[in-house]
Amino acid sequence: MTENTDKELGQLDTDVLIIGSGPIGAVFARELLDRTGAKILCSVYVTRRRNCRKRIRHIYLSVLRITILILTRILCLAVVDVGDAGTPVPGAHLKNVAYFQKDVNYFANIIKADFHPISIAVNRAPVATLGTDAYTVSAEDYKKNYSTWNENPDQDAYKNLSGAGCTYKVGGMGTHWTAACPRMHQDELGDLENLVTDEDREELYKRAEVLFDVTQEAFNDSIRHRTVMKTLREEYEKDSIPEDKRPQALPLSVKRRALNQSFLKWGSTATVLGPHAKPSCIHLGAEPSMNVNTARPFRILEQHLCRKLVMKDEDDDKKSVEYAVIHNMLRNERIRVKAKHYIVCCGTVLSAQLLHASGLGNGKESDFLPALGRYLTEQPLAFCQVVMKRSIVEGIGTKYPDEVAKDKKLRTQHDPIPIPHGDGDPQCWFPYSKDRPWHCQIHRDAFAYGELAPNVDPRLIVDL
């Protein structure tokens, strides 16, 4: 597919265009939809500042001011996402399916399918298993900057962030994340500490925790959760650690289902959108883009890719967006979307990619955003799985005999493991501290790694 084969269509008008439907885009959408009721006419522009910290602060405060300005004057809001809707309720967590509630181990395959590496360096290693009559690419062709699908010929394999990825789906990574929502330690804020006051940060945290339904109590009835928590706290009881830094329940975006307490409802984009997350707000990519019902206050255009933001012809000290070029991937159609406000929130790397494609930064000091796409890092992560000690497992049968006996009566008398089958997973947490400058989660969940073999009982395993 080449760009000049795309069908050029007409223009859609909306008050706000949000590019990206992950948790951040959902927060913008929810706040705007909850607090607005009429239409406004203005556009966003940002003044360039040479000093990086001042520039970030200026942009941040500008967004706050603009948000406040439109709280009572917004009418139509559109969200575009390159991914498919996936679920009837837009942005729902895929782990909420009953099958994965029964066995979370298989959810790792869903994560693998939806997690796409950001950039893949060209692999020039020969395929030694091919026969002599099979077609192969020669070393000379590779030297001519040849690359296969999804490989980046400009990517240095020695500087690659191999763990960085993105999710192309309505809801973004919120469709498969672990839903952990711990607050950042003061040391972790860095320059962010100067952007807002402590009082404002506390207020924003509280609002975010309401939007995401954050709790530390969802697993209080779990035998394994209580057992692991008790074991950890006893181990660190003699250490001079402040109470708020001791092992505790992991803050999670989750709640028990009212009609079935053994099942969970994990937080996601749908959680943040709340009453606005309705199947009717989805505009399918298979439908003509120009048929979007803009009379509705909120629409999500699935499988629509924002190619670039076209800037107005202005001087170098300010930039404002004239319109966005949106590509309907299924129908191979392009439309212009003209809005009063444009919110780009499609992830750290993809947002930078879009702004680069829009001509706002190319790695030069003279660019409007000279640091665009630079200084990116991935958080270091160490992972292992631990089998619980025999003494801990046998102690469960002694301490919770009624629960174990009830489970055996319902299921089988021949189960040697004294842990009920429907028992919730442990969800424990070591907060960051100055003496222990790391964050540790002790729980059991599905990842793109760490699947269990079929002959390993998941009730005995804890992930670190």
Short mmCIF file of N, CA and C in Angstrom, two decimals, residues 358-416:
data_model
loop_
_atom_site.label_atom_id
_atom_site.label_comp_id
_atom_site.label_asym_id
_atom_site.label_seq_id
_atom_site.Cartn_x
_atom_site.Cartn_y
_atom_site.Cartn_z
N SER A 358 4.70 15.19 12.00
CA SER A 358 4.01 16.47 11.83
C SER A 358 4.99 17.63 11.69
N GLY A 359 6.30 17.32 11.68
CA GLY A 359 7.31 18.34 11.46
C GLY A 359 7.67 19.17 12.67
N LEU A 360 7.41 18.63 13.87
CA LEU A 360 7.68 19.40 15.09
C LEU A 360 9.02 19.09 15.73
N GLY A 361 9.74 18.12 15.22
CA GLY A 361 11.03 17.79 15.80
C GLY A 361 11.78 16.79 14.95
N ASN A 362 13.07 17.07 14.74
CA ASN A 362 13.90 16.17 13.95
C ASN A 362 15.29 16.03 14.57
N GLY A 363 15.36 16.21 15.90
CA GLY A 363 16.63 16.04 16.59
C GLY A 363 17.56 17.22 16.49
N LYS A 364 17.06 18.38 16.08
CA LYS A 364 17.89 19.57 15.95
C LYS A 364 17.49 20.60 17.00
N GLU A 365 18.48 21.37 17.45
CA GLU A 365 18.22 22.39 18.45
C GLU A 365 17.27 23.47 17.92
N SER A 366 17.25 23.66 16.62
CA SER A 366 16.40 24.69 16.03
C SER A 366 14.95 24.23 15.86
N ASP A 367 14.68 22.96 16.13
CA ASP A 367 13.32 22.44 15.98
C ASP A 367 12.39 23.06 17.01
N PHE A 368 11.10 23.00 16.73
CA PHE A 368 10.10 23.48 17.68
C PHE A 368 10.16 22.67 18.98
N LEU A 369 10.35 21.36 18.85
CA LEU A 369 10.53 20.48 20.02
C LEU A 369 11.88 19.78 19.86
N PRO A 370 12.97 20.42 20.27
CA PRO A 370 14.31 19.87 20.01
C PRO A 370 14.60 18.55 20.70
N ALA A 371 13.92 18.26 21.81
CA ALA A 371 14.17 17.01 22.54
C ALA A 371 13.20 15.90 22.17
N LEU A 372 12.40 16.12 21.12
CA LEU A 372 11.38 15.15 20.74
C LEU A 372 12.01 13.80 20.39
N GLY A 373 11.52 12.74 21.04
CA GLY A 373 11.98 11.39 20.76
C GLY A 373 13.34 11.05 21.34
N ARG A 374 13.91 11.93 22.14
CA ARG A 374 15.22 11.68 22.72
C ARG A 374 15.09 11.44 24.22
N TYR A 375 16.16 10.90 24.80
CA TYR A 375 16.25 10.66 26.25
C TYR A 375 15.18 9.67 26.73
N LEU A 376 14.80 8.74 25.87
CA LEU A 376 13.83 7.73 26.26
C LEU A 376 14.53 6.59 27.00
N THR A 377 13.90 6.10 28.03
CA THR A 377 14.46 4.97 28.78
C THR A 377 13.33 3.98 29.08
N GLU A 378 13.70 2.77 29.32
CA GLU A 378 12.75 1.75 29.74
C GLU A 378 13.07 1.38 31.18
N GLN A 379 12.07 1.14 31.97
CA GLN A 379 12.33 0.80 33.37
C GLN A 379 12.99 -0.58 33.47
N PRO A 380 14.07 -0.69 34.24
CA PRO A 380 14.67 -2.02 34.43
C PRO A 380 13.73 -2.91 35.23
N LEU A 381 13.69 -4.17 34.87
CA LEU A 381 12.77 -5.09 35.51
C LEU A 381 13.43 -6.44 35.72
N ALA A 382 13.30 -6.97 36.90
CA ALA A 382 13.77 -8.33 37.19
C ALA A 382 12.56 -9.17 37.58
N PHE A 383 12.48 -10.37 37.06
CA PHE A 383 11.30 -11.21 37.27
C PHE A 383 11.73 -12.62 37.64
N CYS A 384 11.02 -13.20 38.59
CA CYS A 384 11.24 -14.62 38.89
C CYS A 384 9.96 -15.19 39.50
N GLN A 385 9.89 -16.49 39.53
CA GLN A 385 8.75 -17.18 40.13
C GLN A 385 9.25 -18.06 41.28
N VAL A 386 8.47 -18.05 42.34
CA VAL A 386 8.86 -18.76 43.56
C VAL A 386 7.77 -19.75 43.93
N VAL A 387 8.18 -20.96 44.30
CA VAL A 387 7.25 -21.95 44.83
C VAL A 387 7.19 -21.77 46.34
N MET A 388 5.99 -21.69 46.88
CA MET A 388 5.85 -21.48 48.32
C MET A 388 6.42 -22.65 49.13
N LYS A 389 7.02 -22.34 50.25
CA LYS A 389 7.63 -23.35 51.12
C LYS A 389 6.58 -24.35 51.62
N ARG A 390 7.05 -25.56 51.84
CA ARG A 390 6.16 -26.61 52.34
C ARG A 390 5.51 -26.20 53.66
N SER A 391 6.30 -25.60 54.55
CA SER A 391 5.76 -25.22 55.86
C SER A 391 4.64 -24.19 55.73
N ILE A 392 4.77 -23.27 54.76
CA ILE A 392 3.73 -22.25 54.56
C ILE A 392 2.46 -22.88 54.02
N VAL A 393 2.61 -23.77 53.03
CA VAL A 393 1.44 -24.42 52.42
C VAL A 393 0.73 -25.30 53.44
N GLU A 394 1.47 -26.10 54.18
CA GLU A 394 0.84 -26.97 55.18
C GLU A 394 0.21 -26.16 56.30
N GLY A 395 0.79 -24.99 56.59
CA GLY A 395 0.22 -24.14 57.62
C GLY A 395 -1.13 -23.59 57.25
N ILE A 396 -1.41 -23.45 55.93
CA ILE A 396 -2.71 -22.96 55.49
C ILE A 396 -3.81 -23.93 55.90
N GLY A 397 -3.56 -25.23 55.73
CA GLY A 397 -4.55 -26.22 56.12
C GLY A 397 -4.83 -26.21 57.61
N THR A 398 -3.82 -25.85 58.39
CA THR A 398 -3.99 -25.81 59.85
C THR A 398 -4.72 -24.55 60.28
N LYS A 399 -4.42 -23.42 59.64
CA LYS A 399 -4.99 -22.14 60.07
C LYS A 399 -6.38 -21.91 59.51
N TYR A 400 -6.68 -22.46 58.32
CA TYR A 400 -7.99 -22.24 57.69
C TYR A 400 -8.67 -23.56 57.41
N PRO A 401 -8.90 -24.38 58.42
CA PRO A 401 -9.45 -25.73 58.18
C PRO A 401 -10.87 -25.70 57.60
N ASP A 402 -11.69 -24.73 58.01
CA ASP A 402 -13.08 -24.71 57.54
C ASP A 402 -13.15 -24.42 56.04
N GLU A 403 -12.37 -23.40 55.59
CA GLU A 403 -12.38 -23.06 54.17
C GLU A 403 -11.87 -24.21 53.32
N VAL A 404 -10.80 -24.88 53.80
CA VAL A 404 -10.22 -26.00 53.05
C VAL A 404 -11.18 -27.17 53.00
N ALA A 405 -11.83 -27.46 54.14
CA ALA A 405 -12.77 -28.58 54.18
C ALA A 405 -13.97 -28.32 53.28
N LYS A 406 -14.43 -27.08 53.24
CA LYS A 406 -15.57 -26.73 52.39
C LYS A 406 -15.21 -26.92 50.92
N ASP A 407 -13.99 -26.51 50.54
CA ASP A 407 -13.56 -26.66 49.15
C ASP A 407 -13.44 -28.13 48.77
N LYS A 408 -12.90 -28.93 49.67
CA LYS A 408 -12.74 -30.37 49.37
C LYS A 408 -14.11 -31.04 49.21
N LYS A 409 -15.08 -30.59 49.99
CA LYS A 409 -16.42 -31.16 49.90
C LYS A 409 -17.06 -30.83 48.56
N LEU A 410 -16.80 -29.61 48.07
CA LEU A 410 -17.37 -29.19 46.80
C LEU A 410 -16.67 -29.82 45.60
N ARG A 411 -15.37 -30.10 45.74
CA ARG A 411 -14.59 -30.53 44.58
C ARG A 411 -14.15 -32.00 44.70
N THR A 412 -13.06 -32.23 45.41
CA THR A 412 -12.55 -33.60 45.52
C THR A 412 -11.83 -33.80 46.84
N GLN A 413 -11.97 -34.96 47.38
CA GLN A 413 -11.29 -35.29 48.63
C GLN A 413 -9.83 -35.65 48.40
N HIS A 414 -9.44 -35.83 47.14
CA HIS A 414 -8.10 -36.33 46.85
C HIS A 414 -7.11 -35.23 46.50
N ASP A 415 -7.49 -33.97 46.66
CA ASP A 415 -6.57 -32.86 46.39
C ASP A 415 -5.62 -32.71 47.58
N PRO A 416 -4.31 -32.94 47.38
CA PRO A 416 -3.36 -32.88 48.50
C PRO A 416 -2.99 -31.45 48.90
#
